[in-house]
Short mmCIF file of C-alpha atoms in Angstrom, two decimals:
data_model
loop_
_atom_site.label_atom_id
_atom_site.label_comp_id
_atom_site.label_asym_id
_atom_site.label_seq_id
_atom_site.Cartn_x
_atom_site.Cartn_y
_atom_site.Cartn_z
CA UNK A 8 -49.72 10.61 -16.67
CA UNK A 9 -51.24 11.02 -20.08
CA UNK A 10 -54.42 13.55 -20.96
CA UNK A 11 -56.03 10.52 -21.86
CA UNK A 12 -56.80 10.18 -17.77
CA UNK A 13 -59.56 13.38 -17.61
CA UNK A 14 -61.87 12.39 -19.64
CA UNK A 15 -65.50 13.11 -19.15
CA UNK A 16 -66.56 10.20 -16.86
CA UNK A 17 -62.99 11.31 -14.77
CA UNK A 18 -64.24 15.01 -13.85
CA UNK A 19 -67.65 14.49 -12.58
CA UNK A 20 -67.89 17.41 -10.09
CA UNK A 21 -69.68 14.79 -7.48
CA UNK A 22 -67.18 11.84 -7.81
CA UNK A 23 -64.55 14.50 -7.52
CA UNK A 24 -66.28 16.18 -4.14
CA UNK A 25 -66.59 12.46 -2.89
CA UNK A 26 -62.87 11.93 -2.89
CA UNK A 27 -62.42 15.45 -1.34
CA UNK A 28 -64.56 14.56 1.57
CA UNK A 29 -62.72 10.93 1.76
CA UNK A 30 -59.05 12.39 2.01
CA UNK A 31 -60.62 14.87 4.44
CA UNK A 32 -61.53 12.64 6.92
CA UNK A 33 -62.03 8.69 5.79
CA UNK A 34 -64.50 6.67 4.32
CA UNK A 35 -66.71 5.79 6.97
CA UNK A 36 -66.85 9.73 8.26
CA UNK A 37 -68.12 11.01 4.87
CA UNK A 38 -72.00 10.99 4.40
CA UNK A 39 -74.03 12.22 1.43
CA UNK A 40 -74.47 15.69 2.39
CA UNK A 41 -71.19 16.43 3.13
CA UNK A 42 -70.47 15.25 -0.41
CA UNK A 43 -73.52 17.27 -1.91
CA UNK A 44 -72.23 20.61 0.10
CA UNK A 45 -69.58 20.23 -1.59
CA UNK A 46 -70.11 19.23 -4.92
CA UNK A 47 -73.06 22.24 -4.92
CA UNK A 48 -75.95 19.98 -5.63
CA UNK A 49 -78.68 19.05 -3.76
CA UNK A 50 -78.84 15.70 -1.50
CA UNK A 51 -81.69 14.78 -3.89
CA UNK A 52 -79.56 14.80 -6.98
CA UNK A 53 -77.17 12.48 -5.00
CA UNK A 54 -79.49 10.32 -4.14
CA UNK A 55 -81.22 10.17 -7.74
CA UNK A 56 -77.43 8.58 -8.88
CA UNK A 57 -76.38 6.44 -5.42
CA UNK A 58 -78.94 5.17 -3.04
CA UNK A 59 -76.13 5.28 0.07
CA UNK A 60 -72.47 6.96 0.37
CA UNK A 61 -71.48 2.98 0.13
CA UNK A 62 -72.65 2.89 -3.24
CA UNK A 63 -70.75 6.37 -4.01
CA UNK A 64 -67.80 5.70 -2.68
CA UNK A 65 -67.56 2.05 -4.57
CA UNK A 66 -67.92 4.31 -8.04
CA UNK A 67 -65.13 6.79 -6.78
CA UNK A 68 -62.99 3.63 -5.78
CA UNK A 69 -63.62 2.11 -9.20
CA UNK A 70 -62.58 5.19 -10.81
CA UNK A 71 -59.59 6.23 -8.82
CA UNK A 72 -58.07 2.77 -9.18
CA UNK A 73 -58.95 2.15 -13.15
CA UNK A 74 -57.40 6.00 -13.25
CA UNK A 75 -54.10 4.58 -11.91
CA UNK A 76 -53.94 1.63 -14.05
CA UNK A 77 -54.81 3.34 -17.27
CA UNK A 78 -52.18 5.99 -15.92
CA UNK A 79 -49.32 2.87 -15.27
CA UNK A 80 -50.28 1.08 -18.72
CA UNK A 81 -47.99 2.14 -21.57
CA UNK A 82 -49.37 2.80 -24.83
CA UNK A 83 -49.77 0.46 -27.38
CA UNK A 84 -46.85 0.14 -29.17
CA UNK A 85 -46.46 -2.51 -32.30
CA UNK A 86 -43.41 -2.89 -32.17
CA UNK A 87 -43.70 -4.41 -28.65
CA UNK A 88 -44.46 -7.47 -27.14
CA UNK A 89 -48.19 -7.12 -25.49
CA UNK A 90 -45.92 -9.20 -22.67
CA UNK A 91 -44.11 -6.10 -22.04
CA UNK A 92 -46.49 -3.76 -21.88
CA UNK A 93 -48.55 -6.03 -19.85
CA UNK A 94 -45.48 -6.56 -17.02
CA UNK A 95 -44.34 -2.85 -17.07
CA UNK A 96 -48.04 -1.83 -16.63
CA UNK A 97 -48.37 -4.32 -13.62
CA UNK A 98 -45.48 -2.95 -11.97
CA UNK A 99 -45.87 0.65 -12.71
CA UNK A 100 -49.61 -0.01 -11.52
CA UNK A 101 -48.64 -1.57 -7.86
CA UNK A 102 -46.18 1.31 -7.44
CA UNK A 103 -48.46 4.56 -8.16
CA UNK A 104 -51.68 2.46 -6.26
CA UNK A 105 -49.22 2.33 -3.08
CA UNK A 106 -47.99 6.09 -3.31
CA UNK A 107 -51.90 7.39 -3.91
CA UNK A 108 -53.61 9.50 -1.14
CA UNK A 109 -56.72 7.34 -0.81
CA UNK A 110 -54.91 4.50 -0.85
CA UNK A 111 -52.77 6.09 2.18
CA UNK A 112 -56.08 7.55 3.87
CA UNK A 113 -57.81 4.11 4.27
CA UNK A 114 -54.99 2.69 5.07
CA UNK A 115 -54.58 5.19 8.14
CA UNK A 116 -58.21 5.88 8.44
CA UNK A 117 -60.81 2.75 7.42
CA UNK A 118 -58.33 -0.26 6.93
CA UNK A 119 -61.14 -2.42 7.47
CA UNK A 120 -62.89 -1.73 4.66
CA UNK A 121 -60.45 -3.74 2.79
CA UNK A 122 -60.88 -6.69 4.18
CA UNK A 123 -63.88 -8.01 2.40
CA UNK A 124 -61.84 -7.67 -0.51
CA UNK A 125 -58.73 -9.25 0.52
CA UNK A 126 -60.58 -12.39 2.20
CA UNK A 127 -64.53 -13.29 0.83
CA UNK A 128 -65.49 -11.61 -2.69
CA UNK A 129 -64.24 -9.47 -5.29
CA UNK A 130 -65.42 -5.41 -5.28
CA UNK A 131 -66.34 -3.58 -8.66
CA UNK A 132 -63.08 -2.21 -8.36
CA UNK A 133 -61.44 -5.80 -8.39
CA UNK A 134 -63.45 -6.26 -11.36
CA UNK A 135 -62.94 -3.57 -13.44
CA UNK A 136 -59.25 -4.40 -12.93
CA UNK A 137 -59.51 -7.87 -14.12
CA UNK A 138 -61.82 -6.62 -17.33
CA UNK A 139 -58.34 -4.25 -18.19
CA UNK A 140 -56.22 -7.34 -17.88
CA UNK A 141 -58.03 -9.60 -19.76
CA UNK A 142 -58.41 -7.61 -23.06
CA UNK A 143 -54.50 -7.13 -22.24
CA UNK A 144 -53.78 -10.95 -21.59
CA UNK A 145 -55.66 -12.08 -24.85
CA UNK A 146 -53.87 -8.96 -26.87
CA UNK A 147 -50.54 -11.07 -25.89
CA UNK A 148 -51.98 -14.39 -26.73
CA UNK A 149 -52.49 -13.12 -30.18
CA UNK A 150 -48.86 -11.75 -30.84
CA UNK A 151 -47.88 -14.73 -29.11
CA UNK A 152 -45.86 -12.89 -26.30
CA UNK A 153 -48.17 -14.31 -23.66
CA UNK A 154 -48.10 -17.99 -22.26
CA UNK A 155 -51.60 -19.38 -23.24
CA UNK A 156 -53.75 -20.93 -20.45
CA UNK A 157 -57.54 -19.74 -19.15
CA UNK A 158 -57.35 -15.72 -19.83
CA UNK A 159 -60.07 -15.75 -16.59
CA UNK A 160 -57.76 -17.93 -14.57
CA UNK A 161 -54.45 -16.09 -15.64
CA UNK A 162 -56.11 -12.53 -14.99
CA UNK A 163 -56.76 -13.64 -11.37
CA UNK A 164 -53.86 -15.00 -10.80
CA UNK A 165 -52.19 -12.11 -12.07
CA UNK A 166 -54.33 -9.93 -9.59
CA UNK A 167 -53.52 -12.26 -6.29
CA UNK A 168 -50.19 -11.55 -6.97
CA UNK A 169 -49.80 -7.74 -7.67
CA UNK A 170 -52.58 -6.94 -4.68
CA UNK A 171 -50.07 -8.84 -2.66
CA UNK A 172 -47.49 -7.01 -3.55
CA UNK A 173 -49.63 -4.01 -3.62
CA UNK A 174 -51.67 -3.82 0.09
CA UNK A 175 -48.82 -6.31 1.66
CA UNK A 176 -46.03 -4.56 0.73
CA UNK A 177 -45.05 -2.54 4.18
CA UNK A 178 -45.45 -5.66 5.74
CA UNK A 179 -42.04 -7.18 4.31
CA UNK A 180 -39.71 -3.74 2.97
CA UNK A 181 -37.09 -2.09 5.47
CA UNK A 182 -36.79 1.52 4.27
CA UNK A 183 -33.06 0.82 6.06
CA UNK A 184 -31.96 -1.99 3.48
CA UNK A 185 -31.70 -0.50 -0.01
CA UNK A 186 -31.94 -4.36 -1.22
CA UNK A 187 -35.22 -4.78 0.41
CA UNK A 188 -36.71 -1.24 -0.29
CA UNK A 189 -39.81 -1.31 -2.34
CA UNK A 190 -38.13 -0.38 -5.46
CA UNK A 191 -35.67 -4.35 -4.77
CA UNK A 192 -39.87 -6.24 -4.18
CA UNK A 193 -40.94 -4.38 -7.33
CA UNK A 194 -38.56 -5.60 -8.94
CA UNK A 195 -38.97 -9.06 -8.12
CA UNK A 196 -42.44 -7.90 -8.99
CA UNK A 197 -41.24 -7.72 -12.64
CA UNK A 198 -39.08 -10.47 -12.80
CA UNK A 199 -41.65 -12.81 -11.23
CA UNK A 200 -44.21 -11.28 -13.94
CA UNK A 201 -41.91 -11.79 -17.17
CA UNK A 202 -41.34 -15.18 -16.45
CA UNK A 203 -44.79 -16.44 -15.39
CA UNK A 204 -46.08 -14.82 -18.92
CA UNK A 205 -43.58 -16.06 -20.84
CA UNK A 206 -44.64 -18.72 -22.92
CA UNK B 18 -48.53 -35.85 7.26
CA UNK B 19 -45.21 -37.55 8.96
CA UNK B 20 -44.63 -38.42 12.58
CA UNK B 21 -42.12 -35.71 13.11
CA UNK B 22 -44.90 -33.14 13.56
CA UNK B 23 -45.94 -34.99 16.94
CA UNK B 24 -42.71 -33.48 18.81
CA UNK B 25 -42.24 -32.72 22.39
CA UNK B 26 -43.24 -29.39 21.81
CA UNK B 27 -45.97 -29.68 18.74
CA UNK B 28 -48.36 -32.08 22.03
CA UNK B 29 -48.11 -29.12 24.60
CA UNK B 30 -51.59 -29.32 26.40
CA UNK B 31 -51.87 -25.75 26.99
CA UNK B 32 -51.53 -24.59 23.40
CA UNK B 33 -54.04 -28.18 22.49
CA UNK B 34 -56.33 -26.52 25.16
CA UNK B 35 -56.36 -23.17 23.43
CA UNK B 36 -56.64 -25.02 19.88
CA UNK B 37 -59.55 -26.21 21.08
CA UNK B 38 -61.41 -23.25 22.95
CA UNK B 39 -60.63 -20.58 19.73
CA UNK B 40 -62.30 -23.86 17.63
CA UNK B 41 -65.18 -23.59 19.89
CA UNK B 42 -65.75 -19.77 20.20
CA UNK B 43 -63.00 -18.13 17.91
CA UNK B 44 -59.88 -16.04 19.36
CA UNK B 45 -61.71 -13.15 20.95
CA UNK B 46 -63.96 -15.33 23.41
CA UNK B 47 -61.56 -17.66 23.83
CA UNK B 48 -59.85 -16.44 28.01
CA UNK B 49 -57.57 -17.62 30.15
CA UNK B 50 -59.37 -19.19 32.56
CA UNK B 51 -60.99 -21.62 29.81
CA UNK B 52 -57.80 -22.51 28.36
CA UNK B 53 -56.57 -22.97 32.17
CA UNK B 54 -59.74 -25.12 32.81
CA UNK B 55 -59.80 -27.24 29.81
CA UNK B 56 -55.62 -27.80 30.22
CA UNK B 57 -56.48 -28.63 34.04
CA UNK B 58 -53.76 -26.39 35.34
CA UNK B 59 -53.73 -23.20 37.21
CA UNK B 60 -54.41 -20.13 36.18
CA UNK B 61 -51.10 -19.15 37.65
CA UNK B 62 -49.45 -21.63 35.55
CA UNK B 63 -50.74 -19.98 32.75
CA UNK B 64 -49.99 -16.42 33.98
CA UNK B 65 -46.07 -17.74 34.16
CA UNK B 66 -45.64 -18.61 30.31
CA UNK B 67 -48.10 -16.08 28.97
CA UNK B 68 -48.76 -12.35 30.25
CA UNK B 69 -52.33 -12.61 28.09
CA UNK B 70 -54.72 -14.58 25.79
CA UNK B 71 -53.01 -12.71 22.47
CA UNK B 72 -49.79 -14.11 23.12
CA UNK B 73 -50.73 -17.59 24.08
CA UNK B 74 -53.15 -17.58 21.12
CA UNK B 75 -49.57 -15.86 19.23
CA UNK B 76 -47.70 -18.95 20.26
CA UNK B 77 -50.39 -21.54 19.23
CA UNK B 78 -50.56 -19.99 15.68
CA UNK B 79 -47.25 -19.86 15.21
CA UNK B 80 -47.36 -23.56 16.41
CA UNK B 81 -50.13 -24.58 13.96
CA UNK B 82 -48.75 -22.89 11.06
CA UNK B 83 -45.17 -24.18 11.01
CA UNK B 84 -46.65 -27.48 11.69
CA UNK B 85 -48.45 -27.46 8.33
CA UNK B 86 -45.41 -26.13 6.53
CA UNK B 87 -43.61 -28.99 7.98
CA UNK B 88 -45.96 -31.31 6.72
CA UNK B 89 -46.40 -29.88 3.45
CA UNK B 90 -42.58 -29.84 2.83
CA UNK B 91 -41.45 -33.10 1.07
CA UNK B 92 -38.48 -34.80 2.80
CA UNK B 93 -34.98 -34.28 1.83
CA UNK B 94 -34.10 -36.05 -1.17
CA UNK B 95 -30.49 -36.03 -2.84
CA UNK B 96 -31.66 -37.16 -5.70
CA UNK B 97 -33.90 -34.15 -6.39
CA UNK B 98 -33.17 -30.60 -6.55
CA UNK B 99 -34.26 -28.03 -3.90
CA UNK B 100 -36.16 -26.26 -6.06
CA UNK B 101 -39.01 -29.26 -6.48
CA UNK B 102 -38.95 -29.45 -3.05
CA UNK B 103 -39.76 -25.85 -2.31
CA UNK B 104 -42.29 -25.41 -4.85
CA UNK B 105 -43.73 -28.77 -3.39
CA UNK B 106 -43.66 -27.55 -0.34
CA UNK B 107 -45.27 -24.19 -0.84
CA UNK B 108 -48.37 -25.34 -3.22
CA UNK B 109 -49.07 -28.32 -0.34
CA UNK B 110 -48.74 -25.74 2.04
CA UNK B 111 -51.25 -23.38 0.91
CA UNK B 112 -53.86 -26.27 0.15
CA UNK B 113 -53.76 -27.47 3.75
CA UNK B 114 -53.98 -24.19 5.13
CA UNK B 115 -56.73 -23.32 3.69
CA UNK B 116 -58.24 -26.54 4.91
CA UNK B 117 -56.87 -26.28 7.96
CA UNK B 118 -60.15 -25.51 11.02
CA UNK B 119 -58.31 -23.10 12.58
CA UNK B 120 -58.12 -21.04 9.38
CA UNK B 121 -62.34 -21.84 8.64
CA UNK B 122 -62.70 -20.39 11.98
CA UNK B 123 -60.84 -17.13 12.34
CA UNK B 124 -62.10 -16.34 8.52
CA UNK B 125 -65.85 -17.26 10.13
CA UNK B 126 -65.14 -15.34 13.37
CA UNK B 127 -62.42 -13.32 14.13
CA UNK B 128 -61.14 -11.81 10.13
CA UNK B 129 -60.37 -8.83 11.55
CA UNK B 130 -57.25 -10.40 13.20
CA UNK B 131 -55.87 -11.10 10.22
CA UNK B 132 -55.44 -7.26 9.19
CA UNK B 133 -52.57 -6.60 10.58
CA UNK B 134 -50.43 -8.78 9.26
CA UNK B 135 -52.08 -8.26 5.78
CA UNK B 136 -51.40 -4.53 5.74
CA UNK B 137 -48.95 -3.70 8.54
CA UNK B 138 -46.31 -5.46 10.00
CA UNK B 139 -45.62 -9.25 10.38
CA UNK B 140 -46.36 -11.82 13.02
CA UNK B 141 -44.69 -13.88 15.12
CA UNK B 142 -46.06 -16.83 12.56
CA UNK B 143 -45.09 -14.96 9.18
CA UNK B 144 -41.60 -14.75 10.60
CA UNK B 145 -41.39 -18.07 11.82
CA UNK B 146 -42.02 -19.50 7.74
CA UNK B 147 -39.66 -16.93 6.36
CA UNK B 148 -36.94 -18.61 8.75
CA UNK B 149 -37.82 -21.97 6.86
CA UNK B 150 -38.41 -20.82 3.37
CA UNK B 151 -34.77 -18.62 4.12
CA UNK B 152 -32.86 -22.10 4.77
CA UNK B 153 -34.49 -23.50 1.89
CA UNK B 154 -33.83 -20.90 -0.62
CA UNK B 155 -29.96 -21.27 0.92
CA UNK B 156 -29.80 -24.53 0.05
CA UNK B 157 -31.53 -24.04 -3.56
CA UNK B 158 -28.51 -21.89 -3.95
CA UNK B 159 -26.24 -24.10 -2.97
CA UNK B 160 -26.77 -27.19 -5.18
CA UNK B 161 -28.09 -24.73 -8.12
CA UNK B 162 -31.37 -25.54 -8.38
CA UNK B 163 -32.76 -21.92 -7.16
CA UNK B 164 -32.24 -18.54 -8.93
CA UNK B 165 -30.05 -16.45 -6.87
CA UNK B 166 -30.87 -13.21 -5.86
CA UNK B 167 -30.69 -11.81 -1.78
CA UNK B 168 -32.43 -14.55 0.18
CA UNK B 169 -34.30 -12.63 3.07
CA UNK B 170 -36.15 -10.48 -0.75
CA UNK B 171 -36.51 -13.92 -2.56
CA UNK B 172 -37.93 -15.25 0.69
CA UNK B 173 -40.00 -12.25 1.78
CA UNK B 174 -41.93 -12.18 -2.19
CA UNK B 175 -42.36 -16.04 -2.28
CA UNK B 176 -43.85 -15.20 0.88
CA UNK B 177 -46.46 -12.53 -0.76
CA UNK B 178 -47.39 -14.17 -3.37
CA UNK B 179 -48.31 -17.83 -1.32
CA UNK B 180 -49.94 -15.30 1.38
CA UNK B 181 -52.28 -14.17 -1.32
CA UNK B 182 -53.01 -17.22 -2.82
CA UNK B 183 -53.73 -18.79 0.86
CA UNK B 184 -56.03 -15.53 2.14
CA UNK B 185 -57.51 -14.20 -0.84
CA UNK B 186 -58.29 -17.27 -2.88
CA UNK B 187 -61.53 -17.50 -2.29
CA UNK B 188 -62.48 -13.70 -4.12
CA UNK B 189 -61.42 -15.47 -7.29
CA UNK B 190 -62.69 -19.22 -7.51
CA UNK B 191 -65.52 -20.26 -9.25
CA UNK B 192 -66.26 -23.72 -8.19
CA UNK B 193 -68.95 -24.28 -10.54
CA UNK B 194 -66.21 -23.94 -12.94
CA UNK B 195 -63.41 -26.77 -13.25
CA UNK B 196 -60.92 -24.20 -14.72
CA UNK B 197 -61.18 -22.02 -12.14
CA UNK B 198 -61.43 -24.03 -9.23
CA UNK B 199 -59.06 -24.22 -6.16
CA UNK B 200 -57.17 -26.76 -7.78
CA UNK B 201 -56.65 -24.88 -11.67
CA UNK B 202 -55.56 -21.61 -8.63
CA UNK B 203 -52.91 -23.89 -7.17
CA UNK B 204 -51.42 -25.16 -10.28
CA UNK B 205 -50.79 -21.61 -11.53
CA UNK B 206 -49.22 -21.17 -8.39
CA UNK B 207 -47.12 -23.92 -9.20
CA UNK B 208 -46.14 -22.69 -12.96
CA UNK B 209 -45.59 -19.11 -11.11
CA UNK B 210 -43.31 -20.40 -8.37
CA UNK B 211 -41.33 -22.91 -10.68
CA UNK B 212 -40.73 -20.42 -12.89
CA UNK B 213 -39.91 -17.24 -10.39
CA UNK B 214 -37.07 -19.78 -8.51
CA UNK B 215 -35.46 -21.52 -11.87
CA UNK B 216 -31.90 -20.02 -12.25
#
């Protein structure tokens, strides 16, 4: 968690009411108003910025989830491989997205909301995501800790596999096994990662 | 495609009736009665094998799913280490899933099926490919060729990662774009797996 996090774009008031109303009782629940009662502006202010809560809710996604993988990268460090900062970021990323309350609440609450973005077409969200890796991947093509193939087509990949291991993951741990726990799959996570970027 | 898939229990006309009534109206139309009808037997018959539609339809997926792993597995071979024949396998597997009409139609018809087993627990069908991919990986141990590491974790990621690349690879093609295409997807899949499994 660095300050970097709460910048100005991080603490609009509305964005911030938005995820209030969406831990309080799901996605689909929430409607403008409630968000606008909250955030003390009027519905017409909302609806200057986002023509539907669909449309809000996308920016708060976008934000939460870019939040948590600026949060999981470490900093730039020159004296480091971009490869490593690129795998530990990955890994840290996958771990803090699973323990994070909206994450939890649509799990619980509006699971199938997800599954546009897990079968038919990539969300902002999804984008924004790859846009972070990308800069990252060609950063470690230039120092030459990254194997070199299609940034576009390594991002991706890099994203099937960490969403997997991200939204999938309850599916295969057993709390009861310490050596298939989350913390044994992330770490396959990061060995898996190393050695596909290795060049 | 070998003969071996065409066993006693892979040419069951009930489960070839319900292939074909969820290919005509997807898994939630698909009753009973019609598979009863189009199998000519009872409905009694039915009754005495399967309590309700969702576990006959369980059975036939688990049915179709191992049969394409089976195909898409290479035969033993001696001469070549496990390893080549699991990564083989698993990249052959994937492609003909995702060609596969059963696949076309739940993703057309019935997605919401899939969530469970995306977010929540695993199926009857999951379980059924970590078996094979577990006596695999054994045997990749065995004569060296596979990374060793506690089987049912190595089996359970390998798993993850071909899930995502099976389900979710249509969010991140381009086919307008050779490099990103289906086929540049699936040979990353191949650099990842060949890598994750070399000792």
């Amino acid at each position: 968690m660095t300050p970097i996090r709460h910048n100005h774009a991080d603490s609009d008031p509305v964005l911030d009411a938005a995820r209030d109303c969406v831990l309080a009782v799901g996605v689909r629940r929430t409607t403008l108003t409630d968000v606008a009662r909250r955030a003390g502006v009027s519905r017409m202010t909302l609806y200057r910025r986002w023509p539907d809560v669909r449309s809000l809710v996308g920016d708060l996604m976008t934000r939460e989830w870019i939040g948590v993988a600026a949060d999981a990268m470490p900093p730039s460090d020159d004296d480091r491989p971009e490869r490593e900062r690129i795998v530990g970021g990955l890994v840290a990323g996958a771990a803090a997205f699973r323990a994070h309350p909206l994450f939890h609440k649509i799990l619980d609450v509006d699971p199938e909301l997800l599954l546009p973005y897990v079968l038919d077409r990539r969300g902002a969200s999804q984008d924004a995501l790859l846009g972070l890796l990308h800069t990252a991947l060609e950063n470690g093509h230039e120092d030459g800790s990254v194997r070199v193939v299609r940034t576009d087509l390594q991002a991706r990949s890099l994203l099937l596999v960490v969403q997997s291991f991200t939204l999938s993951l309850r599916t295969m741990t057993d709390e009861t096994d310490p050596e298939l726990s989350e913390a044994a799959f992330l770490g396959e996570l990061r060995t898996l990662l190393e050695r596909t970027l290795t060049p």
